[in-house]
GROMACS .gro file of C-alpha atoms in nm:
model
  388
    1PRO     CA    1   2.516  12.253  10.007
    2ASP     CA    2   2.350  11.937  10.188
    3ARG     CA    3   2.380  11.746   9.873
    4VAL     CA    4   2.759  11.825   9.792
    5PRO     CA    5   2.901  11.533  10.017
    6ALA     CA    6   2.670  11.291   9.820
    7TYR     CA    7   2.832  11.407   9.489
    8THR     CA    8   3.177  11.424   9.613
    9ASP     CA    9   3.145  11.067   9.757
   10MET     CA   10   3.032  10.962   9.412
   11VAL     CA   11   3.356  11.096   9.246
   12ILE     CA   12   3.564  10.957   9.526
   13SER     CA   13   3.440  10.607   9.459
   14HIS     CA   14   3.558  10.627   9.091
   15ALA     CA   15   3.908  10.775   9.172
   16ASP     CA   16   4.219  10.556   9.127
   17ASP     CA   17   4.412  10.665   9.421
   18PHE     CA   18   4.394  10.910   9.715
   19MET     CA   19   4.559  11.194   9.543
   20ASP     CA   20   4.275  11.187   9.282
   21GLN     CA   21   4.034  11.210   9.577
   22VAL     CA   22   4.192  11.482   9.780
   23LYS     CA   23   4.015  11.767   9.605
   24CYS     CA   24   3.687  11.611   9.657
   25HIS     CA   25   3.771  11.570  10.028
   26HIS     CA   26   3.860  11.929  10.044
   27ILE     CA   27   3.530  12.043   9.901
   28THR     CA   28   3.338  11.809  10.147
   29MET     CA   29   3.525  11.956  10.447
   30GLN     CA   30   3.455  12.316  10.339
   31THR     CA   31   3.099  12.236  10.274
   32LEU     CA   32   3.051  12.084  10.609
   33ALA     CA   33   3.217  12.383  10.790
   34SER     CA   34   3.021  12.645  10.595
   35THR     CA   35   2.698  12.469  10.689
   36GLY     CA   36   2.776  12.461  11.055
   37ASN     CA   37   2.879  12.096  11.071
   38PHE     CA   38   3.207  12.194  11.252
   39GLN     CA   39   3.276  11.864  11.422
   40LYS     CA   40   3.212  11.657  11.096
   41ALA     CA   41   3.439  11.902  10.923
   42PHE     CA   42   3.705  11.847  11.200
   43ASP     CA   43   3.681  11.464  11.166
   44LYS     CA   44   3.720  11.487  10.785
   45PHE     CA   45   4.025  11.718  10.853
   46PHE     CA   46   4.193  11.460  11.077
   47GLU     CA   47   4.126  11.174  10.838
   48VAL     CA   48   4.277  11.352  10.536
   49MET     CA   49   4.591  11.476  10.719
   50LYS     CA   50   4.656  11.127  10.833
   51GLN     CA   51   4.641  11.008  10.465
   52LEU     CA   52   4.868  11.305  10.351
   53GLY     CA   53   5.135  11.183  10.609
   54GLU     CA   54   5.080  11.482  10.837
   55GLU     CA   55   4.886  11.317  11.125
   56LEU     CA   56   4.795  11.560  11.403
   57SER     CA   57   4.680  11.503  11.755
   58PRO     CA   58   4.379  11.695  11.868
   59ASN     CA   59   4.543  11.709  12.206
   60VAL     CA   60   4.551  12.063  12.335
   61ASP     CA   61   4.767  11.995  12.646
   62PRO     CA   62   4.968  12.311  12.731
   63SER     CA   63   5.266  12.101  12.819
   64ILE     CA   64   5.280  12.003  12.446
   65ILE     CA   65   5.163  12.338  12.298
   66PHE     CA   66   5.400  12.588  12.462
   67PRO     CA   67   5.727  12.394  12.386
   68ALA     CA   68   5.606  12.377  12.021
   69MET     CA   69   5.550  12.749  12.013
   70TYR     CA   70   5.886  12.825  12.163
   71ALA     CA   71   6.041  12.581  11.912
   72THR     CA   72   5.882  12.767  11.616
   73LYS     CA   73   5.970  13.106  11.771
   74ASN     CA   74   6.346  12.994  11.779
   75ASP     CA   75   6.326  12.870  11.417
   76LEU     CA   76   6.181  13.196  11.288
   77ASN     CA   77   6.419  13.398  11.480
   78LYS     CA   78   6.695  13.256  11.250
   79TYR     CA   79   6.545  13.423  10.961
   80SER     CA   80   6.543  13.791  10.857
   81THR     CA   81   6.260  13.912  10.634
   82GLU     CA   82   6.470  13.883  10.331
   83ASP     CA   83   6.577  13.530  10.420
   84LEU     CA   84   6.222  13.414  10.480
   85MET     CA   85   6.108  13.563  10.151
   86ASN     CA   86   6.394  13.385   9.972
   87VAL     CA   87   6.263  13.031  10.107
   88PRO     CA   88   6.201  12.823   9.783
   89LYS     CA   89   5.847  12.743   9.679
   90MET     CA   90   5.697  12.426   9.792
   91THR     CA   91   5.693  12.145   9.524
   92ASP     CA   92   5.578  11.842   9.718
   93LYS     CA   93   5.206  11.774   9.623
   94LYS     CA   94   5.112  11.615   9.946
   95LYS     CA   95   5.273  11.874  10.157
   96GLN     CA   96   5.094  12.131   9.934
   97TRP     CA   97   4.748  11.986   9.992
   98ALA     CA   98   4.832  11.949  10.378
   99MET     CA   99   4.890  12.324  10.381
  100THR     CA  100   4.563  12.382  10.202
  101PHE     CA  101   4.367  12.156  10.445
  102MET     CA  102   4.513  12.344  10.737
  103ASP     CA  103   4.442  12.675  10.607
  104SER     CA  104   4.076  12.590  10.540
  105ILE     CA  105   4.003  12.454  10.869
  106ILE     CA  106   4.148  12.764  11.068
  107PRO     CA  107   3.785  12.933  11.077
  108CYS     CA  108   3.645  12.600  11.219
  109VAL     CA  109   3.923  12.570  11.463
  110PHE     CA  110   3.842  12.937  11.600
  111VAL     CA  111   3.484  12.843  11.660
  112ILE     CA  112   3.507  12.499  11.837
  113SER     CA  113   3.856  12.443  11.931
  114PRO     CA  114   4.069  12.774  11.975
  115LEU     CA  115   4.335  12.603  12.161
  116PHE     CA  116   4.419  12.368  11.865
  117LEU     CA  117   4.518  12.669  11.666
  118PRO     CA  118   4.885  12.670  11.786
  119THR     CA  119   4.911  12.313  11.653
  120ILE     CA  120   4.801  12.411  11.317
  121ALA     CA  121   5.020  12.730  11.311
  122ASN     CA  122   5.322  12.541  11.429
  123ARG     CA  123   5.281  12.256  11.167
  124MET     CA  124   5.221  12.510  10.881
  125MET     CA  125   5.538  12.714  10.980
  126SER     CA  126   5.732  12.381  11.013
  127LEU     CA  127   5.628  12.254  10.658
  128SER     CA  128   5.693  12.612  10.525
  129LEU     CA  129   6.047  12.624  10.648
  130ARG     CA  130   6.134  12.262  10.567
  131TYR     CA  131   5.968  12.201  10.216
  132GLY     CA  132   5.912  12.566  10.090
  133LEU     CA  133   5.651  12.843  10.084
  134THR     CA  134   5.300  12.828   9.942
  135LYS     CA  135   5.036  13.108   9.941
  136GLU     CA  136   4.889  12.932  10.232
  137SER     CA  137   5.210  12.996  10.443
  138ALA     CA  138   5.092  13.360  10.478
  139PHE     CA  139   4.783  13.233  10.687
  140GLY     CA  140   5.013  12.996  10.862
  141LEU     CA  141   5.242  13.286  10.962
  142TYR     CA  142   4.934  13.500  11.061
  143SER     CA  143   4.806  13.223  11.283
  144TYR     CA  144   5.141  13.183  11.445
  145CYS     CA  145   5.148  13.576  11.503
  146TYR     CA  146   4.821  13.547  11.675
  147CYS     CA  147   4.920  13.264  11.900
  148LEU     CA  148   5.230  13.453  11.989
  149GLY     CA  149   5.019  13.750  12.126
  150CYS     CA  150   4.769  13.508  12.297
  151MET     CA  151   5.000  13.253  12.447
  152LEU     CA  152   5.344  13.410  12.481
  153GLN     CA  153   5.226  13.775  12.505
  154ASP     CA  154   5.473  13.880  12.250
  155ILE     CA  155   5.272  14.135  12.054
  156ASP     CA  156   5.587  14.312  11.923
  157GLU     CA  157   5.721  13.998  11.747
  158GLY     CA  158   5.372  13.906  11.620
  159TYR     CA  159   5.347  14.259  11.484
  160HIS     CA  160   5.671  14.236  11.311
  161TRP     CA  161   5.609  13.895  11.138
  162ILE     CA  162   5.239  13.977  11.046
  163LYS     CA  163   5.370  14.263  10.823
  164VAL     CA  164   5.553  13.993  10.620
  165THR     CA  165   5.251  13.783  10.546
  166ARG     CA  166   5.140  14.023  10.277
  167LEU     CA  167   5.469  13.990  10.104
  168MET     CA  168   5.420  13.614  10.086
  169LEU     CA  169   5.100  13.659   9.904
  170GLU     CA  170   5.247  13.906   9.668
  171ARG     CA  171   5.519  13.670   9.590
  172PHE     CA  172   5.254  13.414   9.470
  173ASN     CA  173   5.060  13.687   9.284
  174ALA     CA  174   4.773  13.595   9.520
  175THR     CA  175   4.635  13.934   9.524
  176GLU     CA  176   4.269  13.807   9.550
  177LEU     CA  177   4.354  13.687   9.906
  178CYS     CA  178   4.513  14.023  10.030
  179PRO     CA  179   4.167  14.182  10.142
  180LYS     CA  180   4.101  13.845  10.349
  181LEU     CA  181   4.448  13.873  10.499
  182LYS     CA  182   4.418  14.226  10.581
  183LEU     CA  183   4.091  14.147  10.759
  184VAL     CA  184   4.245  13.895  10.994
  185GLN     CA  185   4.557  14.099  11.043
  186TYR     CA  186   4.385  14.405  11.171
  187SER     CA  187   4.100  14.230  11.341
  188PHE     CA  188   4.306  13.987  11.544
  189LEU     CA  189   4.636  14.147  11.611
  190ILE     CA  190   4.722  14.486  11.463
  191TYR     CA  191   4.459  14.666  11.665
  192MET     CA  192   4.688  14.587  11.961
  193LYS     CA  193   4.947  14.810  11.825
  194GLU     CA  194   4.768  15.087  11.621
  195PRO     CA  195   4.476  15.329  11.721
  196LEU     CA  196   4.138  15.166  11.715
  197GLN     CA  197   3.997  15.447  11.492
  198SER     CA  198   4.227  15.365  11.225
  199VAL     CA  199   4.176  15.006  11.237
  200THR     CA  200   3.800  15.074  11.226
  201ASN     CA  201   3.849  15.278  10.910
  202VAL     CA  202   4.046  15.000  10.759
  203LEU     CA  203   3.793  14.727  10.822
  204PHE     CA  204   3.521  14.961  10.668
  205HIS     CA  205   3.700  14.947  10.338
  206CYS     CA  206   3.804  14.592  10.375
  207ARG     CA  207   3.451  14.467  10.351
  208GLU     CA  208   3.405  14.605  10.014
  209ASP     CA  209   3.731  14.487   9.885
  210ILE     CA  210   3.651  14.130   9.998
  211MET     CA  211   3.293  14.140   9.854
  212MET     CA  212   3.463  14.240   9.516
  213VAL     CA  213   3.637  13.895   9.496
  214GLY     CA  214   3.315  13.708   9.591
  215ASP     CA  215   3.396  13.599   9.943
  216VAL     CA  216   3.062  13.674  10.110
  217GLU     CA  217   3.156  13.500  10.448
  218TYR     CA  218   3.464  13.705  10.513
  219ALA     CA  219   3.298  14.027  10.381
  220ILE     CA  220   3.035  13.984  10.646
  221LEU     CA  221   3.290  13.909  10.906
  222SER     CA  222   3.489  14.223  10.817
  223ALA     CA  223   3.157  14.436  10.864
  224HIS     CA  224   3.092  14.260  11.196
  225PHE     CA  225   3.439  14.351  11.341
  226HIS     CA  226   3.398  14.697  11.208
  227CYS     CA  227   3.084  14.724  11.419
  228GLN     CA  228   3.252  14.598  11.722
  229PHE     CA  229   3.571  14.821  11.696
  230ALA     CA  230   3.337  15.122  11.618
  231VAL     CA  231   3.169  15.074  11.950
  232LEU     CA  232   3.502  15.035  12.131
  233SER     CA  233   3.652  15.335  11.963
  234GLY     CA  234   3.398  15.579  12.090
  235ALA     CA  235   3.195  15.608  11.774
  236SER     CA  236   2.840  15.744  11.774
  237LEU     CA  237   2.616  15.479  11.946
  238SER     CA  238   2.323  15.572  11.748
  239ASN     CA  239   2.514  15.520  11.419
  240ALA     CA  240   2.660  15.193  11.555
  241GLU     CA  241   2.311  15.078  11.634
  242LYS     CA  242   2.184  15.160  11.271
  243GLU     CA  243   2.488  14.968  11.126
  244CYS     CA  244   2.428  14.676  11.355
  245ASP     CA  245   2.053  14.657  11.241
  246SER     CA  246   2.146  14.684  10.883
  247LEU     CA  247   2.413  14.425  10.911
  248SER     CA  248   2.168  14.168  11.077
  249LYS     CA  249   1.919  14.222  10.769
  250GLU     CA  250   2.218  14.168  10.527
  251MET     CA  251   2.333  13.867  10.723
  252VAL     CA  252   1.973  13.703  10.683
  253ARG     CA  253   1.965  13.790  10.309
  254LEU     CA  254   2.308  13.617  10.265
  255LYS     CA  255   2.223  13.334  10.486
  256GLN     CA  256   2.516  13.403  10.725
  257THR     CA  257   2.359  13.217  11.010
  258GLN     CA  258   2.650  13.168  11.249
  259SER     CA  259   2.748  13.547  11.224
  260ILE     CA  260   2.401  13.671  11.303
  261LEU     CA  261   2.413  13.571  11.666
  262GLU     CA  262   2.752  13.723  11.712
  263ASN     CA  263   2.629  14.055  11.561
  264ALA     CA  264   2.309  14.021  11.759
  265SER     CA  265   2.508  14.022  12.089
  266ILE     CA  266   2.700  14.345  11.989
  267HIS     CA  267   2.369  14.491  11.880
  268HIS     CA  268   2.233  14.414  12.216
  269MET     CA  269   2.511  14.571  12.395
  270VAL     CA  270   2.467  14.899  12.190
  271LEU     CA  271   2.077  14.906  12.249
  272GLN     CA  272   2.123  14.872  12.618
  273LEU     CA  273   2.376  15.149  12.625
  274ILE     CA  274   2.152  15.388  12.438
  275GLY     CA  275   1.855  15.292  12.649
  276SER     CA  276   1.646  15.121  12.375
  277ASP     CA  277   1.405  14.828  12.416
  278LYS     CA  278   1.429  14.710  12.072
  279ASP     CA  279   1.474  14.349  12.051
  280PRO     CA  280   1.790  14.250  11.860
  281PHE     CA  281   1.707  13.886  11.844
  282ALA     CA  282   1.395  13.956  11.655
  283ILE     CA  283   1.539  13.834  11.337
  284PRO     CA  284   1.363  13.614  11.064
  285GLY     CA  285   1.493  13.268  11.064
  286ILE     CA  286   1.635  13.288  11.426
  287THR     CA  287   1.450  13.086  11.683
  288TYR     CA  288   1.620  13.222  11.991
  289LYS     CA  289   1.405  13.464  12.207
  290ASP     CA  290   1.691  13.628  12.395
  291GLU     CA  291   2.071  13.620  12.456
  292ASP     CA  292   2.033  13.358  12.737
  293GLU     CA  293   1.909  13.095  12.482
  294VAL     CA  294   2.162  13.203  12.244
  295LEU     CA  295   2.448  13.153  12.502
  296ASP     CA  296   2.294  12.822  12.616
  297HIS     CA  297   2.309  12.714  12.250
  298LEU     CA  298   2.674  12.830  12.207
  299GLU     CA  299   2.793  12.656  12.509
  300SER     CA  300   2.615  12.316  12.438
  301SER     CA  301   2.734  12.318  12.077
  302GLY     CA  302   3.094  12.406  12.189
  303ASN     CA  303   3.129  12.732  12.030
  304VAL     CA  304   3.357  12.886  12.285
  305VAL     CA  305   3.459  13.187  12.097
  306PHE     CA  306   3.113  13.347  12.051
  307ALA     CA  307   3.012  13.242  12.390
  308ASN     CA  308   3.337  13.415  12.519
  309SER     CA  309   3.227  13.732  12.347
  310ILE     CA  310   2.882  13.736  12.499
  311TYR     CA  311   3.034  13.712  12.843
  312ILE     CA  312   3.273  13.998  12.767
  313HIS     CA  313   3.005  14.209  12.630
  314ARG     CA  314   2.789  14.157  12.937
  315VAL     CA  315   3.074  14.256  13.178
  316VAL     CA  316   3.150  14.568  12.976
  317THR     CA  317   2.784  14.677  12.972
  318ALA     CA  318   2.728  14.598  13.334
  319CYS     CA  319   3.036  14.809  13.431
  320PHE     CA  320   2.898  15.116  13.243
  321PHE     CA  321   2.571  15.089  13.448
  322ARG     CA  322   2.776  15.013  13.760
  323ARG     CA  323   2.600  14.673  13.797
  324TYR     CA  324   2.919  14.526  13.957
  325GLU     CA  325   2.755  14.231  14.126
  326TYR     CA  326   2.614  14.113  13.793
  327ALA     CA  327   2.943  14.180  13.625
  328ALA     CA  328   3.122  13.965  13.902
  329ASP     CA  329   2.877  13.679  13.846
  330MET     CA  330   2.945  13.695  13.465
  331ILE     CA  331   3.328  13.697  13.518
  332GLU     CA  332   3.290  13.376  13.750
  333LYS     CA  333   3.080  13.198  13.484
  334TYR     CA  334   3.308  13.313  13.213
  335HIS     CA  335   3.617  13.145  13.401
  336SER     CA  336   3.408  12.826  13.482
  337GLU     CA  337   3.250  12.766  13.145
  338VAL     CA  338   3.434  12.908  12.867
  339GLY     CA  339   3.739  13.118  12.959
  340LYS     CA  340   3.979  12.819  12.989
  341GLY     CA  341   3.909  12.708  12.631
  342SER     CA  342   3.932  13.039  12.467
  343LEU     CA  343   4.231  13.193  12.275
  344VAL     CA  344   4.129  13.541  12.240
  345LEU     CA  345   4.334  13.859  12.221
  346SER     CA  346   4.025  14.072  12.313
  347ALA     CA  347   4.096  13.935  12.657
  348VAL     CA  348   4.314  14.252  12.697
  349MET     CA  349   4.001  14.455  12.694
  350TYR     CA  350   3.834  14.196  12.926
  351ALA     CA  351   4.132  14.202  13.163
  352PHE     CA  352   4.073  14.587  13.213
  353PHE     CA  353   3.715  14.541  13.307
  354GLU     CA  354   3.770  14.247  13.511
  355GLY     CA  355   4.026  14.430  13.718
  356LEU     CA  356   3.772  14.720  13.766
  357VAL     CA  357   3.505  14.473  13.891
  358ALA     CA  358   3.738  14.262  14.103
  359PHE     CA  359   3.851  14.555  14.324
  360ARG     CA  360   3.512  14.671  14.354
  361MET     CA  361   3.407  14.339  14.467
  362ALA     CA  362   3.715  14.327  14.714
  363ARG     CA  363   3.555  14.641  14.883
  364SER     CA  364   3.184  14.526  14.879
  365ARG     CA  365   3.232  14.161  14.965
  366PRO     CA  366   3.460  14.155  15.279
  367ASN     CA  367   3.429  13.768  15.317
  368ASP     CA  368   3.570  13.721  14.962
  369GLU     CA  369   3.812  14.017  14.969
  370LYS     CA  370   4.134  13.793  14.925
  371LYS     CA  371   3.981  13.608  14.628
  372TRP     CA  372   3.878  13.918  14.452
  373LEU     CA  373   4.216  14.092  14.524
  374VAL     CA  374   4.394  13.798  14.368
  375LYS     CA  375   4.162  13.828  14.049
  376GLY     CA  376   4.247  14.199  14.047
  377GLU     CA  377   4.615  14.163  14.064
  378SER     CA  378   4.599  13.899  13.802
  379ALA     CA  379   4.399  14.122  13.566
  380ILE     CA  380   4.647  14.400  13.625
  381GLN     CA  381   4.943  14.190  13.530
  382ARG     CA  382   4.767  14.046  13.211
  383TYR     CA  383   4.673  14.407  13.107
  384GLN     CA  384   5.036  14.542  13.165
  385THR     CA  385   5.181  14.256  12.976
  386TRP     CA  386   5.001  14.363  12.672
  387THR     CA  387   5.017  14.739  12.699
  388THR     CA  388   5.400  14.771  12.781
   0.00000   0.00000   0.00000
């Protein structure tokens, strides 16, 4: 992979115009992202989108994002499911490539700039409604549904539209993308509406389906989410530990470096809950000696999503062992260091535990009672918003 940019640059230098170069730019961007060079992949993305006439601002100012979300919401509400499926197919080549680049950058956005996802989702839906649908429109609509839940707390409308995404892929006969779409549907939104046990079962089978079409990265991601939801749904912790351990070994074999750290955090939580002193970070090729070093690395590299997950795992684990003082410290670090930059629906689970800790702290820290009561009330409001 390290040599791919050199080869694509060679091809680009011999191309007559930009549209002859665009596929090589796409390969370069994908390679950079897959090797962990997220910022370089991001830079390539912005460069190409400008050339395609779809320049995007990296600005994640809420005063810009929220009006754009409501505008997209209003535009979509003019369509029934049947109307949306009857939108013509996109024919403009530049717009098609813009959709391809935006679809490909979404995993990278999740890692280093989650608050940029609404911008991607809004632009993909705008192009789809104005210029026609592509198979990437399904992932643009899914991203919009996810942002509906995270930003506007409208889980029901997101749940409605996310069911339409599969119909879009079927219209383009893109059945090879259906397992990948099912993974993101269930991992990021559907679990808010359907029982965790059924979601866990879907993800178990999704892994094999994705592997059948050769998408190793998403197959491993499906296995990772299966482990996480299995723990949350009350599955046997001893079985979950074995699955986490097996998955770590498979990630090493398949060189899925980024996913290993996230899985190790879940594994660490499970090991603590079963009282094991086994080291989940003793993984070949991993140089971090413990979770603290992993967290330092994630925060310094701007990987807010994985850092967010570690804080959530720590708060949850501490609550089970009634270590409320430690949980309170983790909550404050979460809010001060990564919480403001995240866009994660799992915060509904976090809101429950944050409320639990907040009211406990209000009782045990009289001098800070008012501060913790405010945090507790805020947690209740967030939790009720998602559960009603």
